[in-house]
Coordinates of C-alpha atoms in Angstrom, one line a residue:
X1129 CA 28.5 3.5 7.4
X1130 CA 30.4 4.7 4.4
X1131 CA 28.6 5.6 0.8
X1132 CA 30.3 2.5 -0.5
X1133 CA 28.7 -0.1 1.5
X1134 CA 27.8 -3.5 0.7
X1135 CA 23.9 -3.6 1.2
X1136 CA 21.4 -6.8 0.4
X1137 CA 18.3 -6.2 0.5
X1138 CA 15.7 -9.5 1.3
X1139 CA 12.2 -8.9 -0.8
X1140 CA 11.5 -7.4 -4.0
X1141 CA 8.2 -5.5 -3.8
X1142 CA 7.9 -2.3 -3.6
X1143 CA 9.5 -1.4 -0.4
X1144 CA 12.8 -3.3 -1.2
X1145 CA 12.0 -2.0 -4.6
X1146 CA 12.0 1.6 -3.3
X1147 CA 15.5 0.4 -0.8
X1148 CA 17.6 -1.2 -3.2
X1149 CA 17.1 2.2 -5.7
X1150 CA 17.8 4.8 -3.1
X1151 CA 20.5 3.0 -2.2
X1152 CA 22.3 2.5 -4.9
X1153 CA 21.4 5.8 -5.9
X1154 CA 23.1 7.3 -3.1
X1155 CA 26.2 4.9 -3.3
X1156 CA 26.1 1.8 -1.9
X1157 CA 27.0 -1.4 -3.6
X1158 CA 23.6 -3.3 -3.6
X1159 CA 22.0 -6.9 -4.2
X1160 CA 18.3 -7.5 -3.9
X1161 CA 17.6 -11.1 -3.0
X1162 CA 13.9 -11.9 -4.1
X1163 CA 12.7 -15.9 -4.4
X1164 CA 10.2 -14.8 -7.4
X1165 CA 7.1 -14.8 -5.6
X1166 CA 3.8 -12.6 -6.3
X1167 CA 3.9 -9.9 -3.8
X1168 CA 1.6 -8.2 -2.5
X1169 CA 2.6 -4.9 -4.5
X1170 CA 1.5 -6.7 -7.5
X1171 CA -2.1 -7.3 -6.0
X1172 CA -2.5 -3.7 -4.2
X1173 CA -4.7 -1.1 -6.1
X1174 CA -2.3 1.7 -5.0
X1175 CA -4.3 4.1 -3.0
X1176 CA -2.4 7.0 -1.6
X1177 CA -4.9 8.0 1.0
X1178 CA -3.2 8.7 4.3
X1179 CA -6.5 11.4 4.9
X1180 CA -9.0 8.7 3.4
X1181 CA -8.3 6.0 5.6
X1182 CA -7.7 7.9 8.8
X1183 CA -8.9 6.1 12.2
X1184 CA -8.7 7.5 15.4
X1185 CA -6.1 5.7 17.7
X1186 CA -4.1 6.0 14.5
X1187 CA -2.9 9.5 14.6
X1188 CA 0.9 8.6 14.5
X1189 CA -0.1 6.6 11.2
X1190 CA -1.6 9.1 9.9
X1191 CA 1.0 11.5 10.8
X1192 CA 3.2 9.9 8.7
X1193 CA 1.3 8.8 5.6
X1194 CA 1.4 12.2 4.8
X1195 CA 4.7 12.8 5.6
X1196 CA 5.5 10.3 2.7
X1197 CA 2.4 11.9 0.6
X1198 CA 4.2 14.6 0.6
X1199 CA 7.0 12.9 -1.1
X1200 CA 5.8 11.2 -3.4
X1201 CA 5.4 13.8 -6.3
X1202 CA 9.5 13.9 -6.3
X1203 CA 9.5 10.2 -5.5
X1204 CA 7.7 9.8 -9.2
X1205 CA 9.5 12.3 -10.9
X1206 CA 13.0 10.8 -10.0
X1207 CA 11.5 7.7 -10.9
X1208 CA 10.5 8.5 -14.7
X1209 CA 13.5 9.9 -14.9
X1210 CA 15.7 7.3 -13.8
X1211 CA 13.2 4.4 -15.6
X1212 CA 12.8 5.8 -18.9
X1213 CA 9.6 4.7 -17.8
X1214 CA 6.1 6.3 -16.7
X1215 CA 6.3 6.0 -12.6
X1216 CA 2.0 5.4 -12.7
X1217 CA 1.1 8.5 -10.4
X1218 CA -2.5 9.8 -10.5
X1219 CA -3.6 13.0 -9.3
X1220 CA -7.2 13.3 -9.4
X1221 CA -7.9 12.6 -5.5
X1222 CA -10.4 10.4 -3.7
X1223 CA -14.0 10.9 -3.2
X1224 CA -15.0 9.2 -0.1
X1225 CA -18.9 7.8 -0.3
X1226 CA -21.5 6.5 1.7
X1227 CA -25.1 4.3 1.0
X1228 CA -27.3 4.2 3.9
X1229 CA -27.8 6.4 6.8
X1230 CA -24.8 4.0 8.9
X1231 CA -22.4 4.5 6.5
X1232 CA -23.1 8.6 6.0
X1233 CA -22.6 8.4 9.8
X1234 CA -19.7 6.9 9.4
X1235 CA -18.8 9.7 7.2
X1236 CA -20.0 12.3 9.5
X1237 CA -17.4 10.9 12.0
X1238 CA -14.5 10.7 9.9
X1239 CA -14.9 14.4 8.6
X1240 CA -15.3 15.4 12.4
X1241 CA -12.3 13.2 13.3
X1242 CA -9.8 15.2 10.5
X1243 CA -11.6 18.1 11.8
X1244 CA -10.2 17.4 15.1
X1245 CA -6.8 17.1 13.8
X1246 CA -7.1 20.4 11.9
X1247 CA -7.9 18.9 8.5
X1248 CA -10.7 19.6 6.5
X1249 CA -12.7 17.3 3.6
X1250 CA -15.0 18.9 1.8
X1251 CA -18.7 17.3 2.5
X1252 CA -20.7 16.6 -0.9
X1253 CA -24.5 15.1 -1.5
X1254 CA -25.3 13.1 -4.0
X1255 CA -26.0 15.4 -6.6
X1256 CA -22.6 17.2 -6.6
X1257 CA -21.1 13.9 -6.5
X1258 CA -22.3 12.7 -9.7
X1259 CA -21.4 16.0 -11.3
X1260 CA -17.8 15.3 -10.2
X1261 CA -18.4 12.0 -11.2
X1262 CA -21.5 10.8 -13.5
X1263 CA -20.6 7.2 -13.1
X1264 CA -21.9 6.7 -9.6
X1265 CA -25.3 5.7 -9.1
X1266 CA -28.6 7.3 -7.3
X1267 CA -27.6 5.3 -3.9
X1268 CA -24.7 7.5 -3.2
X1269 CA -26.0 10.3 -0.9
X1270 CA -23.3 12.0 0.4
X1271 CA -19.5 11.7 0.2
X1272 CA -16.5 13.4 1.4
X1273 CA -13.9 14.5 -1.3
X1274 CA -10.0 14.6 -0.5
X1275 CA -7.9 16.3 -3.4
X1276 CA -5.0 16.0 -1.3
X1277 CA -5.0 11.6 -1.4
X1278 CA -3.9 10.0 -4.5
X1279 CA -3.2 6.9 -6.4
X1280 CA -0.5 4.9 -8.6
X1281 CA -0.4 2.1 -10.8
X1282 CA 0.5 -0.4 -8.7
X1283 CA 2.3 -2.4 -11.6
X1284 CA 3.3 0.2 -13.8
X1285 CA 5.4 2.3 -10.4
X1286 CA 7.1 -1.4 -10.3
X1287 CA 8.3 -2.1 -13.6
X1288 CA 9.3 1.4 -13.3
X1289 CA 11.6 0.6 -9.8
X1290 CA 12.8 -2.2 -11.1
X1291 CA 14.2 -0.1 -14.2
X1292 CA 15.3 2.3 -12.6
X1293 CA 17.2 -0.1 -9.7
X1294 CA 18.5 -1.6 -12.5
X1295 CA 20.1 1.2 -14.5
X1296 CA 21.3 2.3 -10.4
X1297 CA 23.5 -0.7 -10.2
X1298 CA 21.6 -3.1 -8.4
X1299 CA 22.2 -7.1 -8.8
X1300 CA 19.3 -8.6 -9.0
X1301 CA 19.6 -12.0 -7.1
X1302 CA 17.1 -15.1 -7.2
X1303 CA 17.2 -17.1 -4.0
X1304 CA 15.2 -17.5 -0.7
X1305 CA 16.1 -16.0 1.8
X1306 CA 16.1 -18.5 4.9
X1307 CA 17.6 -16.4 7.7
X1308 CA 19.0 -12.8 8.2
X1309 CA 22.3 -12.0 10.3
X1310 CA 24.8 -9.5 10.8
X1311 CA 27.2 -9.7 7.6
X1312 CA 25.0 -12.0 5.8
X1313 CA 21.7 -13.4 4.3
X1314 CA 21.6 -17.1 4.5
X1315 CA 19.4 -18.5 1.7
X1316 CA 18.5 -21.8 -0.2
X1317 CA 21.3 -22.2 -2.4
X1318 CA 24.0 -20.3 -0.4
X1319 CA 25.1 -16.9 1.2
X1320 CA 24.7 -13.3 0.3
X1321 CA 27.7 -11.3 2.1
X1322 CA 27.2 -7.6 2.6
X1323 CA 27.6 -5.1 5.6
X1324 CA 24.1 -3.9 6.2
X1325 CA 21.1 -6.4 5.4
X1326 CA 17.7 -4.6 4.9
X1327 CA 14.1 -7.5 5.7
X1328 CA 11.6 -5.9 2.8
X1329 CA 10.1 -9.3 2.9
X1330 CA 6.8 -8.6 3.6
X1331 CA 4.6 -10.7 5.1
X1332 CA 7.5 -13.5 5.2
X1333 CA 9.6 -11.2 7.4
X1334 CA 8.8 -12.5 10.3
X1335 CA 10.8 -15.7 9.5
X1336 CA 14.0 -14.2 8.9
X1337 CA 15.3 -12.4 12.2
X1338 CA 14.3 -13.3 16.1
X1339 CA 13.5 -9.1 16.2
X1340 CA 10.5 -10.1 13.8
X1341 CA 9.3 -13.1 15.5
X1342 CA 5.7 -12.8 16.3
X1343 CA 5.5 -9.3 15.2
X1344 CA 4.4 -9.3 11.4
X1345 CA 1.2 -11.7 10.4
X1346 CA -0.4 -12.1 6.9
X1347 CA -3.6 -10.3 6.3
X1348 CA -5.7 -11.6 2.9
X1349 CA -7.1 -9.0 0.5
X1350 CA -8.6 -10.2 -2.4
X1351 CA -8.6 -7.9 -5.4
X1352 CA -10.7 -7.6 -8.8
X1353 CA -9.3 -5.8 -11.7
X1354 CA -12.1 -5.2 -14.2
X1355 CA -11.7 -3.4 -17.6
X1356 CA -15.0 -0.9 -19.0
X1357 CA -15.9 -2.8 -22.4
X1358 CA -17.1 -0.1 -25.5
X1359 CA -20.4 -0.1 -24.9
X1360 CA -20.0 0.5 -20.8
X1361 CA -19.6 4.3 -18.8
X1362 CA -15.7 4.8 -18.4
X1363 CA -14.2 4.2 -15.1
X1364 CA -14.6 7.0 -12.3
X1365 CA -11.7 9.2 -12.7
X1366 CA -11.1 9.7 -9.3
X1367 CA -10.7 6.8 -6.4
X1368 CA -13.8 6.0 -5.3
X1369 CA -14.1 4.0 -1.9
X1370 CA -17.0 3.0 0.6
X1371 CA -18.3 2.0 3.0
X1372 CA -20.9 0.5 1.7
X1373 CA -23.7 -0.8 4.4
X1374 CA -20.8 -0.7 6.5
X1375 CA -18.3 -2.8 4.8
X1376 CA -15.2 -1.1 3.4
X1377 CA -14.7 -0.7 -0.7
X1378 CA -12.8 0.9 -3.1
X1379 CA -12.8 1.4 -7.0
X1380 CA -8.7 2.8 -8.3
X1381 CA -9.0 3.7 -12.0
X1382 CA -6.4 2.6 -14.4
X1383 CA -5.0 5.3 -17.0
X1384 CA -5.8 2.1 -20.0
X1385 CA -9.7 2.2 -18.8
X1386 CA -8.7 -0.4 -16.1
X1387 CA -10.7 -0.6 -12.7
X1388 CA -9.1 -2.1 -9.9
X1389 CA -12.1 -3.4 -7.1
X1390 CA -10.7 -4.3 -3.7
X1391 CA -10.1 -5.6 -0.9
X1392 CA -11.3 -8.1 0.9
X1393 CA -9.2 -8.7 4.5
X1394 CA -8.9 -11.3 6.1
X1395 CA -6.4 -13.2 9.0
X1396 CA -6.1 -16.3 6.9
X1397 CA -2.5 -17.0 7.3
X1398 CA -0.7 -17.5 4.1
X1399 CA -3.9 -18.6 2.1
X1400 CA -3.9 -17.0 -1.2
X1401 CA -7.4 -18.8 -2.7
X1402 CA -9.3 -16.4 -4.1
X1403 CA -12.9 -17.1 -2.5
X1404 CA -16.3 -17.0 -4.4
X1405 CA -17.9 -14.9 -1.3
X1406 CA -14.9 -12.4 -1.7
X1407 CA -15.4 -11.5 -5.5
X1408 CA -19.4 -11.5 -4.7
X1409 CA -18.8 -9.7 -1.9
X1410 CA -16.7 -7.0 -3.8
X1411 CA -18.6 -6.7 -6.9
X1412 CA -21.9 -6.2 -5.5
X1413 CA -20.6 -3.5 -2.9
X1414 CA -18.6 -1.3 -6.0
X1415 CA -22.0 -2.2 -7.9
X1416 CA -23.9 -0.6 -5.5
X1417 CA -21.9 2.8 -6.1
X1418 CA -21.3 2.6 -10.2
X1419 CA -24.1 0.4 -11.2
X1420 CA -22.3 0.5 -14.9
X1421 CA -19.8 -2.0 -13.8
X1422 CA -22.5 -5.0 -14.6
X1423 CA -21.2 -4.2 -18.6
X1424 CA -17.3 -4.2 -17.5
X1425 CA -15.0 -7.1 -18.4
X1426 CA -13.8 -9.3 -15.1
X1427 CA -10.0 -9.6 -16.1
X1428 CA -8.7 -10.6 -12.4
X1429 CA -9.6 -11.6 -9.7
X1430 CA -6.3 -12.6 -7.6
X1431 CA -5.5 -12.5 -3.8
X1432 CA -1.9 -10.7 -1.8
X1433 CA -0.6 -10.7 1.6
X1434 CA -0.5 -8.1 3.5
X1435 CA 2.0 -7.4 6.5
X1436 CA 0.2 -6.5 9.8
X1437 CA 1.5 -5.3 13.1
X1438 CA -0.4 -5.1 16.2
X1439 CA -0.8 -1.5 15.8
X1440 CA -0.8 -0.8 11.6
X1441 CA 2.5 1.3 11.9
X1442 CA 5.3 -0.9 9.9
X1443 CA 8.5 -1.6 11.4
X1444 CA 11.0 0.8 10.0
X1445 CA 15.2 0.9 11.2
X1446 CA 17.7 -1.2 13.1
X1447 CA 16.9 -4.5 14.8
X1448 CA 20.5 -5.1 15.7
X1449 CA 24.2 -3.7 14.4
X1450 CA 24.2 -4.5 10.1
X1451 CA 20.3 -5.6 10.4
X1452 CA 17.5 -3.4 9.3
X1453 CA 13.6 -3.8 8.7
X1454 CA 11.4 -2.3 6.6
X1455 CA 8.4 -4.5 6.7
X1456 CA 5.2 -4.3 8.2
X1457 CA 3.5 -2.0 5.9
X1458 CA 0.4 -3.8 5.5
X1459 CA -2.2 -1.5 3.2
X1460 CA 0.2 1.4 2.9
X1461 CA 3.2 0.1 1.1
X1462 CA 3.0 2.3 -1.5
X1463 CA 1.9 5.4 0.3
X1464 CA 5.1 5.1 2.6
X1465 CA 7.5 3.7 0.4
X1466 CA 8.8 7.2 0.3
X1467 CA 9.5 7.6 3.5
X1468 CA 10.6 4.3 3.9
X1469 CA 13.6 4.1 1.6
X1470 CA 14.8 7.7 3.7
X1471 CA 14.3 6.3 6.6
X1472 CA 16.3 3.3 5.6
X1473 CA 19.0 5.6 3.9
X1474 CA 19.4 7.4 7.1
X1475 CA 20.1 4.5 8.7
X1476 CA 23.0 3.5 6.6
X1477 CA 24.6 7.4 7.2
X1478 CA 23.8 7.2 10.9
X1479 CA 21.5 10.6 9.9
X1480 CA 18.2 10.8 11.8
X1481 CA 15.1 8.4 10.7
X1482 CA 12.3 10.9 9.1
X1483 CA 9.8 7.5 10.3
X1484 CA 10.8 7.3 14.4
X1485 CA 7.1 6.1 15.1
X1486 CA 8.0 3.5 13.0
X1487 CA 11.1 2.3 14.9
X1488 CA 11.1 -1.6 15.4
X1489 CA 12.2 -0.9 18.9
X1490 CA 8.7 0.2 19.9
X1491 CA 6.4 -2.5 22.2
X1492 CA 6.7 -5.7 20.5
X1493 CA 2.7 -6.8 21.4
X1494 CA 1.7 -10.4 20.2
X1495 CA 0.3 -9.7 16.5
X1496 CA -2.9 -11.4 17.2
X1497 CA -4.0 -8.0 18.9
X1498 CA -5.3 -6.8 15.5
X1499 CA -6.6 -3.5 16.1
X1500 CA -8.6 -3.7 12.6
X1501 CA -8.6 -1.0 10.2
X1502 CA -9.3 -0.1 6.2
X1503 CA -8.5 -2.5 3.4
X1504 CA -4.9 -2.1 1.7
X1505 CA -4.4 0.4 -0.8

């Protein structure tokens, strides 16, 4: 594939975001088609926490959550540069917590788990935890604390992409995509010609190519944004997540005194209702570890769609000759957008993919094997 190619890319969070601005970046002629819907990028609270979220079964995920970790502090710093704009990055880390005695168990086994895999987390009672952070309350007992995991502005990193795709050359193109093919993206009001199409659609994806079919599903996560009033504690200035009596939290500050409270997950299909069990559900968990939020402001409360696979590892290179994916991200699209974009970039030089466990190729199981997991970041 020459540097000059013609390249459309279908979706325009922050994976095709991340796509069409590498790309043009490195040379290619490039269109992003996007029908103006809310994606889920603008919903996510932009946890970086490959270590955080670690499962076992999900070593290969892990594996390469870092691997884009590892990128990101470049991946920002092109950004502002290219942008004008701030890229959103936060470096403070993530304190992992626990309530009761089934959730510090729960700790217990994650710590031993990255112990296993040669990674250490510093373990932390509840005292030392509210010296790192006063804002949590007297129920937190112990916690783990990750340096290493960070965060971003989830909407502030994509008015920054879109900038800086923008000022790369991009052409920004409204339209639906309807079905993807070799040479061409068929959509609502016509055709988008081009050599190489790239499927960022998210949780839509699986609707444009027969390689997709059955393999991407829409997970729910509903998410609260709250703001700390002048008379309230600030915000934590690290992530805070859960679990909290065994259900799965997690407080992201915002830079502005923001809070972002999240995520419900549910297979709902494509219902984006926001549900008065989630937002109780939500703020009585991230209550339970800063009891201060009772005095913050409730500015959002607003539900995405995640893209699931059977096994959480997105779907990442070629489904056929001039048709690639890179979809499937479901609560790390902003921790592997990265690594995404140079896997996508190698694809178009022929170079080899720096996301191989990620290769579409891998066993296409029916997506209602959900294997679980954390909420999206």
């Amino acid at each position: 594939m020459s540097q000059q190619s013609a390249v459309t890319v279908v979706g325009g969070g922050i994976i095709g975001l991340a796509v069409a601005w590498k790309a043009a970046r490195a040379g290619h002629r490039v269109q992003l088609v996007d029908a103006g819907e809310r994606a889920a990028s603008w919903v996510a609270g932009g946890m970086l926490a490959p270590v955080a979220e670690a499962s076992p079964g999900e070593e290969e995920l892990l594996e390469l959550g870092s691997a884009s970790l590892r990128r990101w502090p470049e991946f920002a710093a092109e950004l502002a540069a290219d942008s004008g704009l701030p890229a959103g990055l936060r470096e403070e880390g993530t304190l992992v917590v626990g309530v009761d005695g089934a959730d510090r168990t729960e700790l217990d086994m994650l710590a031993d788990h990255l112990a296993s895999l040669g990674r250490s987390v510093t373990r932390l009672g509840g005292r030392e935890l509210r010296r790192a952070e006063p804002s949590l309350g007297p129920a937190v007992r112990r916690g783990l604390e990750v340096p290493g995991d960070l965060a971003v502005d989830n909407r502030v990193a994509l008015a920054a992409l879109r900038a800086a795709a923008a000022a790369a050359g991009v052409d920004f193109r409204d339209g639906r995509a309807l079905r993807v093919r070799p040479g061409a993206v068929e959509l609502s009001d016509g055709t988008a010609h081009c050599d190489v199409a790239v499927i960022a659609a998210g949780a839509h994806s699986g609707d444009l190519h027969p390689g997709l079919a059955g393999r991407i599903r829409p997970v729910k996560g509903e998410v609260l944004r709250l703001r700390a009033r002048a008379t309230a504690l600030p915000p934590p200035t690290r992530t805070v997540r859960g679990p909290v009596h065994g259900r799965q939290v997690y407080l992201v500050p915002r830079d502005d005194g923001g809070l972002v409270v999240g995520a419900t997950q549910h297979d709902a299909g494509f219902d984006l209702d926001v549900t008065v069990g989630g937002v109780r559900d939500l703020l009585v968990d991230a209550e339970r570890l800063v009891p201060g939020l009772a005095e913050y402001a409730l500015v959002e409360a607003i539900a995405g769609l995640r893209p699931g696979t059977h096994d959480n590892l997105p779907l990442i290179g070629e489904l056929e000759p001039g048709v690639l994916a890179a979809t499937g991200h479901h609560r790390n699209g902003f921790l592997l957008a990265p690594i995404t974009a140079d896997a996508v970039l190698a694809a178009l030089s022929g170079a080899e993919s720096p996301a191989t466990a990620a290769d579409p190729g891998r066993g296409a199981r029916p997506v209602s094997d959900d294997r679980g997991g954390q909420p999206c970041g």
